[in-house]
Coordinates of C-alpha atoms in Angstrom, one line a residue:
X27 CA 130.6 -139.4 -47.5
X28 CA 129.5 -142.9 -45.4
X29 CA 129.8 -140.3 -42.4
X30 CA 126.8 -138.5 -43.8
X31 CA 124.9 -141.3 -45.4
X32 CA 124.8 -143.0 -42.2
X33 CA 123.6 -139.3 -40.4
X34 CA 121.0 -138.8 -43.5
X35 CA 119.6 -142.4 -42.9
X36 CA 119.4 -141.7 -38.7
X37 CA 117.3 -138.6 -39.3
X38 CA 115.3 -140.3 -41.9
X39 CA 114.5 -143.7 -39.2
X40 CA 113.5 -141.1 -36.2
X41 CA 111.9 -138.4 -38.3
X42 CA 108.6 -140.4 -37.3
X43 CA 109.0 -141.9 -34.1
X44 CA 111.0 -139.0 -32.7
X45 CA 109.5 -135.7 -34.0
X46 CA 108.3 -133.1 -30.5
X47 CA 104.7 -134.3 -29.9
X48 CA 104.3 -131.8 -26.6
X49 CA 101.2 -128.9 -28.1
X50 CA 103.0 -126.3 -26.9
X51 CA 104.6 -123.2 -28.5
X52 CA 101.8 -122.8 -30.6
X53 CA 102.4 -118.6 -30.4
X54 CA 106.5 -117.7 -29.3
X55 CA 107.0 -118.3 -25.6
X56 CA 106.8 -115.2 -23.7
X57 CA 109.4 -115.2 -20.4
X58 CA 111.6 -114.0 -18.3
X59 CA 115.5 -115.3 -17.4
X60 CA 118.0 -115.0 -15.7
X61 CA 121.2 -115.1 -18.2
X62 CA 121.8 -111.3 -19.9
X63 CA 121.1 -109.7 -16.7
X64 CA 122.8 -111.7 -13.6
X65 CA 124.6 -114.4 -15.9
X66 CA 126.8 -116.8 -13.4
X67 CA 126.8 -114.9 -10.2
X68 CA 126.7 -117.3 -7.5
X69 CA 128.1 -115.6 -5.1
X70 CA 125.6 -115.4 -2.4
X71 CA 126.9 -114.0 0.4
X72 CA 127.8 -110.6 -1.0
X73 CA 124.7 -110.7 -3.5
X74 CA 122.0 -112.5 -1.8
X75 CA 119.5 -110.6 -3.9
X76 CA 121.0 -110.9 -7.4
X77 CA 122.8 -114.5 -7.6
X78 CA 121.7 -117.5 -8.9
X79 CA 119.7 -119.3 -6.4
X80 CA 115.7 -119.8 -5.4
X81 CA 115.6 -116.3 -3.4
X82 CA 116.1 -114.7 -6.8
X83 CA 113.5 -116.8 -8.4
X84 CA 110.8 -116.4 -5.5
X85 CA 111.5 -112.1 -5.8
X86 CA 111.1 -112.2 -9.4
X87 CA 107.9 -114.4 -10.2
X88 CA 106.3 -112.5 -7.1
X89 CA 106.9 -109.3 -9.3
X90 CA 105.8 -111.0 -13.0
X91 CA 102.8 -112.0 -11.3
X92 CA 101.6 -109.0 -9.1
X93 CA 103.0 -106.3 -12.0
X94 CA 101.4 -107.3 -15.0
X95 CA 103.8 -109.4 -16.4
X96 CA 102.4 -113.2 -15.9
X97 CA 99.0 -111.1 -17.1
X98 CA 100.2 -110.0 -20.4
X99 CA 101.4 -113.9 -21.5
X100 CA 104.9 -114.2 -19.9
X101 CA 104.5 -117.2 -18.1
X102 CA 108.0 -118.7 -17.9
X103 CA 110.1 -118.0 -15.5
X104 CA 113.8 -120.2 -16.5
X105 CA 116.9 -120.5 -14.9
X106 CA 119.6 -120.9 -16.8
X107 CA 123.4 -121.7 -16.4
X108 CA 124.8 -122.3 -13.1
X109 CA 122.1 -123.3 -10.6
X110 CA 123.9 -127.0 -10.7
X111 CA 125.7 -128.7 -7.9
X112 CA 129.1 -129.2 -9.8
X113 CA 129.0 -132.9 -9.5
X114 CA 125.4 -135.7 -9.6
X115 CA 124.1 -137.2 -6.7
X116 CA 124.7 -140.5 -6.2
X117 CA 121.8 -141.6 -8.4
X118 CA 123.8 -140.0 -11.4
X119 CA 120.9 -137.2 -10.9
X120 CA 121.4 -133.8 -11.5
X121 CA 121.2 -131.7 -8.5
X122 CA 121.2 -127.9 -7.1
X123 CA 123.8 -126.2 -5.4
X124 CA 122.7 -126.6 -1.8
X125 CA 123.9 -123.8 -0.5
X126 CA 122.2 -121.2 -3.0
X127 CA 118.9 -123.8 -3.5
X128 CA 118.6 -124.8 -0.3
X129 CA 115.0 -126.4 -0.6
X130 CA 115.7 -128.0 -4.0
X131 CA 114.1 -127.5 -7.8
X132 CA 111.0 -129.0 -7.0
X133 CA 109.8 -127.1 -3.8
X134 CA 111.0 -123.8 -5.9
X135 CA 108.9 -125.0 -9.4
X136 CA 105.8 -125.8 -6.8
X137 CA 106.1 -121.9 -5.9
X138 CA 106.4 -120.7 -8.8
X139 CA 103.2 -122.8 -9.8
X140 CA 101.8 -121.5 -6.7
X141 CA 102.0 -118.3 -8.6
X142 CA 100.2 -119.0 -11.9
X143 CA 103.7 -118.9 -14.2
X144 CA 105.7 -122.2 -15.0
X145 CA 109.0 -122.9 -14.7
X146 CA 111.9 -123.6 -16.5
X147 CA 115.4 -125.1 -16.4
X148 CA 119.1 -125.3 -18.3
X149 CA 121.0 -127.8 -19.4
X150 CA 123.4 -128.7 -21.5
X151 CA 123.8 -131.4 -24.4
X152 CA 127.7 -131.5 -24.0
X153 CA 129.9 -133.0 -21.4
X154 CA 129.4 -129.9 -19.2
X155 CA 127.5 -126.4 -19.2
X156 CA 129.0 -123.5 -20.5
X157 CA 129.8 -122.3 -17.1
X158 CA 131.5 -125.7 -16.7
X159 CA 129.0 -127.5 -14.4
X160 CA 127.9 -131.0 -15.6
X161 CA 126.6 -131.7 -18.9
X162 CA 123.6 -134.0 -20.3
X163 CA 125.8 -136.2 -22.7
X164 CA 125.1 -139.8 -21.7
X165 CA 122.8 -139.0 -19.5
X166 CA 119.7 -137.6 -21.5
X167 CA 117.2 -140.1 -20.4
X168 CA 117.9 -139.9 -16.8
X169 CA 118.4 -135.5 -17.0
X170 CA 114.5 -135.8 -18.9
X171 CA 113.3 -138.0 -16.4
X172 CA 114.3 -135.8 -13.3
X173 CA 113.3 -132.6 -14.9
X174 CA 110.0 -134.2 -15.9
X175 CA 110.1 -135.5 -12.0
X176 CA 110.9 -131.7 -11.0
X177 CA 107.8 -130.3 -12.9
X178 CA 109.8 -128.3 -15.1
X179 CA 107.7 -126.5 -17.7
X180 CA 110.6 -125.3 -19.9
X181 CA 113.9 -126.6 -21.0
X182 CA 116.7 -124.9 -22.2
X183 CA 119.1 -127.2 -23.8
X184 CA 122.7 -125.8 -24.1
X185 CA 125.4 -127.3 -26.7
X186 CA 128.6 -126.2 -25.6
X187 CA 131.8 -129.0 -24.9
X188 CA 130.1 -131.0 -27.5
X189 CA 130.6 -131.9 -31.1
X190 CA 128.4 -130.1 -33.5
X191 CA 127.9 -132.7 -35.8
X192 CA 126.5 -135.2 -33.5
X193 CA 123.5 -132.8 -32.8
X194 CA 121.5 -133.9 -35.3
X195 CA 121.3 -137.1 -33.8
X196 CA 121.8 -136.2 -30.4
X197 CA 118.9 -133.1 -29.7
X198 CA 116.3 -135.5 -31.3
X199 CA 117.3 -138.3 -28.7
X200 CA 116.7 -135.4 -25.9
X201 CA 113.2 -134.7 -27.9
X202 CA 112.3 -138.2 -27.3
X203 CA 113.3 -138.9 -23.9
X204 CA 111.2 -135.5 -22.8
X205 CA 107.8 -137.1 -25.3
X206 CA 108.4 -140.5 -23.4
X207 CA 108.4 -138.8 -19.5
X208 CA 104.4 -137.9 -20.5
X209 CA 105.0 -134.1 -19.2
X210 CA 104.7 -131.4 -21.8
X211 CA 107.6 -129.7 -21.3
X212 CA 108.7 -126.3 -24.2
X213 CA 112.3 -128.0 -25.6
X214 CA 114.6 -124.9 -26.5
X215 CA 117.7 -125.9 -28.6
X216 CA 121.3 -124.2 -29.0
X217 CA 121.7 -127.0 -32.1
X218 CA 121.4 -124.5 -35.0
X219 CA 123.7 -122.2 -33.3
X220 CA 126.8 -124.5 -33.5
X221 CA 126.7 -125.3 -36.8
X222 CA 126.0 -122.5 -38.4
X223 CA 129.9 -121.7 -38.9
X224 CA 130.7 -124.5 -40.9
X225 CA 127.5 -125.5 -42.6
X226 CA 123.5 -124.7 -43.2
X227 CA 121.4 -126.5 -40.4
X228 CA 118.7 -128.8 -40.8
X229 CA 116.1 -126.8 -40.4
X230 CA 113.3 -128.9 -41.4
X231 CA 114.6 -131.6 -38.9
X232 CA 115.3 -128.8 -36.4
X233 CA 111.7 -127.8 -36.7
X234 CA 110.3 -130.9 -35.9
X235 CA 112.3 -131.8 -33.0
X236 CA 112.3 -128.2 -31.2
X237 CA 109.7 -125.4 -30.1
X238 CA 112.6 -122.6 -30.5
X239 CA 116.2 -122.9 -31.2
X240 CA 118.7 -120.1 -31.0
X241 CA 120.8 -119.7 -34.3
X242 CA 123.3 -116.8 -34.0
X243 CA 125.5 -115.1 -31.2
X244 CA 124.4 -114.4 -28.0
X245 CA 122.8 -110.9 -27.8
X246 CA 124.6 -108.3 -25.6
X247 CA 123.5 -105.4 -24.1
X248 CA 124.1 -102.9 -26.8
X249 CA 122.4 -101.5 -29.9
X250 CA 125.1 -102.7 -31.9
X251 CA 124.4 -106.2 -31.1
X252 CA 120.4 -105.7 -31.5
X253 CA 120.7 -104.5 -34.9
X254 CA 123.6 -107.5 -36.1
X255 CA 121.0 -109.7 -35.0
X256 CA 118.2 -108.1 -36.8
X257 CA 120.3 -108.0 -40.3
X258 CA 121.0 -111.6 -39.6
X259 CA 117.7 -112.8 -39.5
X260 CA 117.7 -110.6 -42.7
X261 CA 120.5 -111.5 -44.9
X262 CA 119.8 -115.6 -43.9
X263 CA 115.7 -115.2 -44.2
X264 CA 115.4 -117.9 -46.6
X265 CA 116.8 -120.3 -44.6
X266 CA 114.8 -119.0 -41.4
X267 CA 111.0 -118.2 -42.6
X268 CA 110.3 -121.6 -44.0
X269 CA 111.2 -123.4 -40.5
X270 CA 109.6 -120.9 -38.4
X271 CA 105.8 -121.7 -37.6
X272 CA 103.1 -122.5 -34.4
X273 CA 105.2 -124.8 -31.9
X274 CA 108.6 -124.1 -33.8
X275 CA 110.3 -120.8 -33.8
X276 CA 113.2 -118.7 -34.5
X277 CA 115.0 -117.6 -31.5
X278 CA 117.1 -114.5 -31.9
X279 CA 118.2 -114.1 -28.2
X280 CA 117.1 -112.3 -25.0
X281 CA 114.9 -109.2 -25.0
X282 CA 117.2 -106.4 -23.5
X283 CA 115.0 -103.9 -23.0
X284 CA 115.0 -102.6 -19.2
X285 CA 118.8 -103.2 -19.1
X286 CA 121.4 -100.5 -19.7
X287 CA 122.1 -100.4 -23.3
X288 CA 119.1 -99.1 -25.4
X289 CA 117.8 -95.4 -25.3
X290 CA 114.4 -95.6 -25.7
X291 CA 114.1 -95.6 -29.7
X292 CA 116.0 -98.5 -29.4
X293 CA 114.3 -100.5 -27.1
X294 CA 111.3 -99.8 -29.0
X295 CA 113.0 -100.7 -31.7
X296 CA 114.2 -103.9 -30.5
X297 CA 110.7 -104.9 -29.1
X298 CA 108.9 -104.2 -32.7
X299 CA 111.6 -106.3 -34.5
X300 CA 111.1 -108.9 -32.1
X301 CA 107.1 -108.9 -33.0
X302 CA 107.6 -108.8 -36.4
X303 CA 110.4 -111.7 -36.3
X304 CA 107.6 -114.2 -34.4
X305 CA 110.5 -114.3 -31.9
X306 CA 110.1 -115.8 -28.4
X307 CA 109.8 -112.6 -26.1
X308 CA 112.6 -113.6 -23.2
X309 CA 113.2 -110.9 -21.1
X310 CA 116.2 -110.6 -18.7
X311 CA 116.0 -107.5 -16.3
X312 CA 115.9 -106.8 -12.8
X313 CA 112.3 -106.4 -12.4
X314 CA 113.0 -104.6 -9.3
X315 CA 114.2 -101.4 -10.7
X316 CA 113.0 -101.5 -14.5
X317 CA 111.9 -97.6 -15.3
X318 CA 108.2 -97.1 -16.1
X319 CA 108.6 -96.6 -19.6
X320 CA 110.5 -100.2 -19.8
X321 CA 108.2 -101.8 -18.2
X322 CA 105.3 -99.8 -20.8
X323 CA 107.4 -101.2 -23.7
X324 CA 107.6 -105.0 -22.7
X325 CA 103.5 -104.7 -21.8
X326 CA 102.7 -103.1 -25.1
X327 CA 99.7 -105.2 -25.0
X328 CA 99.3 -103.6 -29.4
X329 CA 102.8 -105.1 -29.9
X330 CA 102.2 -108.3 -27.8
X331 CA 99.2 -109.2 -30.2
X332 CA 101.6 -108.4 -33.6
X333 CA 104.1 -110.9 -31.9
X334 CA 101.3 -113.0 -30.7
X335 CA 99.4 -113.6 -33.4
X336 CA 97.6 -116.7 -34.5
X337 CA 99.7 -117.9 -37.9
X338 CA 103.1 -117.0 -36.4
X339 CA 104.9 -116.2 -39.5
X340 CA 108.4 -114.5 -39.4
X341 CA 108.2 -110.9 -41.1
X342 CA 110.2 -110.5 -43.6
X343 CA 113.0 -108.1 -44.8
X344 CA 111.8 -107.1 -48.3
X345 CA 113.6 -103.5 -48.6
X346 CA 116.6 -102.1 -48.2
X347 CA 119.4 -99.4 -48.1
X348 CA 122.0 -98.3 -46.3
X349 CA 120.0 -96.4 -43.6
X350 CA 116.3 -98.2 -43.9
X351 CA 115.0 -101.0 -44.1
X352 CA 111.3 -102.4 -44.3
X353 CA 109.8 -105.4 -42.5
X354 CA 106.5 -106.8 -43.4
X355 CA 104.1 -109.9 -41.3
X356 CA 101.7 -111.4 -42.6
X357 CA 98.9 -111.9 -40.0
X358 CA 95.4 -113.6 -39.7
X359 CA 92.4 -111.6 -41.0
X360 CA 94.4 -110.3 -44.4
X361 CA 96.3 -108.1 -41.7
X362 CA 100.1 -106.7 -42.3
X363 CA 102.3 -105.7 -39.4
X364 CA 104.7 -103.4 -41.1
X365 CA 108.3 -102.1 -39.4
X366 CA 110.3 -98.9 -41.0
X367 CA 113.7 -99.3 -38.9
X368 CA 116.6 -96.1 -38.9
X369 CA 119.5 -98.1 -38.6
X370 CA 121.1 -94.8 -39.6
X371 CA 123.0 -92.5 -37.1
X372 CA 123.0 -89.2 -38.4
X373 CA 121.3 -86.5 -35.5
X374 CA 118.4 -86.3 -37.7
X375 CA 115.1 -88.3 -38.2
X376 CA 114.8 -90.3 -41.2
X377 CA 112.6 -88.3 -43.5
X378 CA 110.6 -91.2 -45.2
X379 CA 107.9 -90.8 -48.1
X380 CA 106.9 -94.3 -49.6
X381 CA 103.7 -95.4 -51.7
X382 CA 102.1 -98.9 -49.9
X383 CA 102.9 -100.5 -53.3
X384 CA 106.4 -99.7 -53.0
X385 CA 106.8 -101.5 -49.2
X386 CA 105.5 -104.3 -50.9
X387 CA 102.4 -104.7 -49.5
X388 CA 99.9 -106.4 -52.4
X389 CA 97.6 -104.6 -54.3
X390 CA 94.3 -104.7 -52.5
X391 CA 91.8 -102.2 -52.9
X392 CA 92.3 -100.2 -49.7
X393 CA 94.3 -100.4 -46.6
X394 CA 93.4 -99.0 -43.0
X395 CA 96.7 -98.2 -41.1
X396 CA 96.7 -98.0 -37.0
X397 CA 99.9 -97.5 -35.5
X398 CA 101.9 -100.4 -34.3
X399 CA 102.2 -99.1 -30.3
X400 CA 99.1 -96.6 -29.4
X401 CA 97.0 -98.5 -31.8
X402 CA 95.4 -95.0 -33.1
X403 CA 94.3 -94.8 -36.5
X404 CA 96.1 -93.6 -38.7
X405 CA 94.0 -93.1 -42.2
X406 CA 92.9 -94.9 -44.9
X407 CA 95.1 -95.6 -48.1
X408 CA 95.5 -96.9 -51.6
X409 CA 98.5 -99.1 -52.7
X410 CA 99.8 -96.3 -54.6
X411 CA 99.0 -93.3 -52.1
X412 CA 102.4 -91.9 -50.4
X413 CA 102.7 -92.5 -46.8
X414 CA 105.1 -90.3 -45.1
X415 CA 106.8 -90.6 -41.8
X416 CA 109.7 -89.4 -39.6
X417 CA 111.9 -92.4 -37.9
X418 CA 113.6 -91.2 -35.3
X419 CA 117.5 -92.2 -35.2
X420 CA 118.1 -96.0 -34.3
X421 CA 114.2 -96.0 -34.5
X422 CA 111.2 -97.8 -35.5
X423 CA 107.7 -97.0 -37.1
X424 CA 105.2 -99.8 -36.6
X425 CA 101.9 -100.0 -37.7
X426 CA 99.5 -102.2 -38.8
X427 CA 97.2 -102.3 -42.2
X428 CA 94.1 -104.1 -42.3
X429 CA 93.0 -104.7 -46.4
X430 CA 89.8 -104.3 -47.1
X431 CA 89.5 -106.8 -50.0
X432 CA 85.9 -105.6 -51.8
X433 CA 85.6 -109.6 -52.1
X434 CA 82.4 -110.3 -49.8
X435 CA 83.1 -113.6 -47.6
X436 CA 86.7 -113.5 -48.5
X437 CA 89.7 -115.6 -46.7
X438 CA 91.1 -114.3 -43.6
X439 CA 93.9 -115.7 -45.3
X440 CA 93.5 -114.1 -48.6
X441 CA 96.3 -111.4 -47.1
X442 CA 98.8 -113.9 -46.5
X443 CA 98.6 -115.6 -49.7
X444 CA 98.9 -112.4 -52.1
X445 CA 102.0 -111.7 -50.0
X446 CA 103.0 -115.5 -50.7
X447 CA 102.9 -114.9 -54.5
X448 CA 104.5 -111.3 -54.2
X449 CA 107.3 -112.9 -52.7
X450 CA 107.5 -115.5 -55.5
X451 CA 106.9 -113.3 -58.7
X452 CA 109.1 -110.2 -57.4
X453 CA 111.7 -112.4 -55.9
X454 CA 111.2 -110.7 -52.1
X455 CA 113.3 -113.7 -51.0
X456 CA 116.6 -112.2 -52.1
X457 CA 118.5 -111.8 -49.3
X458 CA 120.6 -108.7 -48.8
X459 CA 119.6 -106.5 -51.9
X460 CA 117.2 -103.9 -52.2
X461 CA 114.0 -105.5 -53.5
X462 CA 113.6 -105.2 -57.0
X463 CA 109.7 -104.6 -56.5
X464 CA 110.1 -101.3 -54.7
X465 CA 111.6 -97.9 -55.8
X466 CA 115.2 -97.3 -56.0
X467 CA 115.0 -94.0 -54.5
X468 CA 112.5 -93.0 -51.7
X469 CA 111.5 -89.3 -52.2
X470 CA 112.5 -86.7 -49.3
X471 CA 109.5 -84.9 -47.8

């Protein structure tokens, strides 16, 4: 009990002097990374091409910014685990491996700058990385200082070899430490993610000391893992939605899309989710050989703008059974993005036939629909007129209704709060039950 007195009084002394005070983050960060596709290769003489060093950076922000990429808002480029020198210099400073970053982080971050797209970094709270190179635990002033010193856009701050329950002391130190250095610099936290399994974080406190914090299992490169994820950010919404917001969001892992593990339902699946979760868009493929109809997917400049969007709330689950389940964001200009995800398997399409009432969308006088990738119009419906679809398997249907209130002058809010008050009179918020609000059984077309 004095344990956690003495914790609850810390966070309540640095809540105002050490709360993130960089701007940034105001939409979810849009990047690419190394980690899901080339993880801790650092053999270089085999793989020049594909380990961790600077000749893999230099290839790949060549291609984000002559292929579209830097273009359509990913501007990141991060390295993550394994780029260190397994011991400091003799400042104490983190360094590179020689050998594979042979003209050091800074010369590699001015190229990247060179190229319009910023860059970022990994680290680790903990005595060492993941990968087992050194950690940032006593050393958080001096790591912020030479990553600041670097010009490092982006940090990724790891948590493993570290105890849990000291995060909610330590991250906020690393927040301050990166405020004092004067550079803005995106601060991406593991915290939440190692404590989940033993208690509910501090999301509130989270939120004001991180742009984006990852709070479940890494994401692998399989539809299986997509969809856990997706019915975690489900089943714990109540928990996530509040925190989630312009400079601090959700972060559900790595897009995979481009990789080897998603047909293409699913990794337009997996990209809609994404936009409808405000979730940082991180992609990690070889942007060398991506297929066309990957690279159409991450581009989708319609599904960019959902994700994008300008209040950054986190959609939210508000139906379900045991092959659908329904998705709704609020957005600016009384706007919904709207996702009906098969997470069935059968060989068949998901024959779906639902009134706009029954998603759970309010009860304005009329609703425009426009699907969700093409952006073609759709029609023109009443909350209680039937809109019918088929999902294909492990699929998605997005679209997008724009309310047409009859209220002359109205809000461009006036959407988001009706949903606001939905989810408070027809308890939306329960997590991992169908919603009361909508029919018990959909009709089959």
């Amino acid at each position: 009990m004095k344990t956690a007195a003495v914790a609850f009084l810390l966070i309540s002394l640095f809540s105002a002097i050490w709360a993130l005070d960089n701007g940034l983050g105001r939409t979810p960060p849009m990047a690419w990374l190394t980690w899901q596709r080339y993880r801790c290769d650092t053999d270089c003489v085999h793989y020049p091409n594909d380990c961790i060093g600077e000749n893999l950076i230099r290839i790949m922000a060549d291609l984000m910014a002559a292929d579209g990429y830097r273009d359509a808002g990913y501007q990141y480029i991060i390295v993550d685990d394994c780029w260190m020198s397994m011991s400091r210099d003799a400042g104490g400073r983190l360094q590179p491996d020689p050998q594979r970053f042979p003209t050091g982080i800074k010369n590699l971050t001015d190229y990247v700058h060179s190229k319009g797209l910023k860059m970022g970094i990994y680290g680790d709270y903990g005595t060492h990385t993941c990968g087992g190179y050194p950690g940032s635990l006593d050393n958080l002033q001096l790591d912020a200082q030479t990553f600041a010193a670097w010009g490092i856009d982006y940090l990724k701050l790891d948590g493993c070899y570290s105890d849990p329950k000291t995060m909610d002391v330590g991250y906020p130190q690393m927040t301050k430490y990166l405020n004092d250095t004067g550079r803005p610099i995106v601060f991406s936290c593991s915290w939440p993610a190692y404590q989940v399994s033993y208690r509910t974080p501090n999301y509130t406190w989270i939120a004001e000391n991180c742009n984006l914090w990852r709070n479940f299992d890494d994401i692998s490169d399989s539809w299986d893992s997509v969809k856990t994820i997706i019915n975690y950010y489900g089943d714990n919404q109540n928990d996530l939605i509040p925190a989630a917001g312009p400079g601090h969001f959700n972060d559900p892992d790595m897009l995979i899309v481009g990789n080897y593990g998603l047909s293409m339902s699913e990794s337009r699946a997996q990209m809609a989710m994404w936009a409808i979760l405000a979730a940082p868009l991180v992609m990690s493929v070889d942007l060398r050989t991506i297929q066309q109809w990957q690279k159409e997917i991450l581009l989708n400049k319609n599904v960019l703008a959902i994700n994008q969007e300008a209040l950054g709330i986190q959609g939210r689950r508000v139906y379900q059974n045991d092959i659908l389940t329904i998705w709704i964001k609020p957005m600016i200009n009384n706007q919904f993005a709207v996702a009906l995800l098969n997470q069935g398997q059968d060989g068949g399409p998901y024959r779906f036939n639902m009134t706009l009432a029954s998603m759970s969308l309010p009860q304005f006088p009329m609703y425009e629909l426009v699907e969700g990738f093409t952006g073609v119009p759709v029609g023109t419906f009443r909350p209680n007129d039937y809109f019918a679809t088929n999902i294909d398997v492990s699929g998605v249907y997005l679209f997008v209704a724009q309310a047409r209130l009859g209220v002359p002058n109205s809000s461009p809010k006036a959407g988001e709060d009706q949903f606001a008050k939905l989810v408070q009179a027809k308890k939306l918020h329960v997590a991992g039950h169908q919603d009361p609000l909508v029919v018990k059984k959909h009709t089959a077309l």
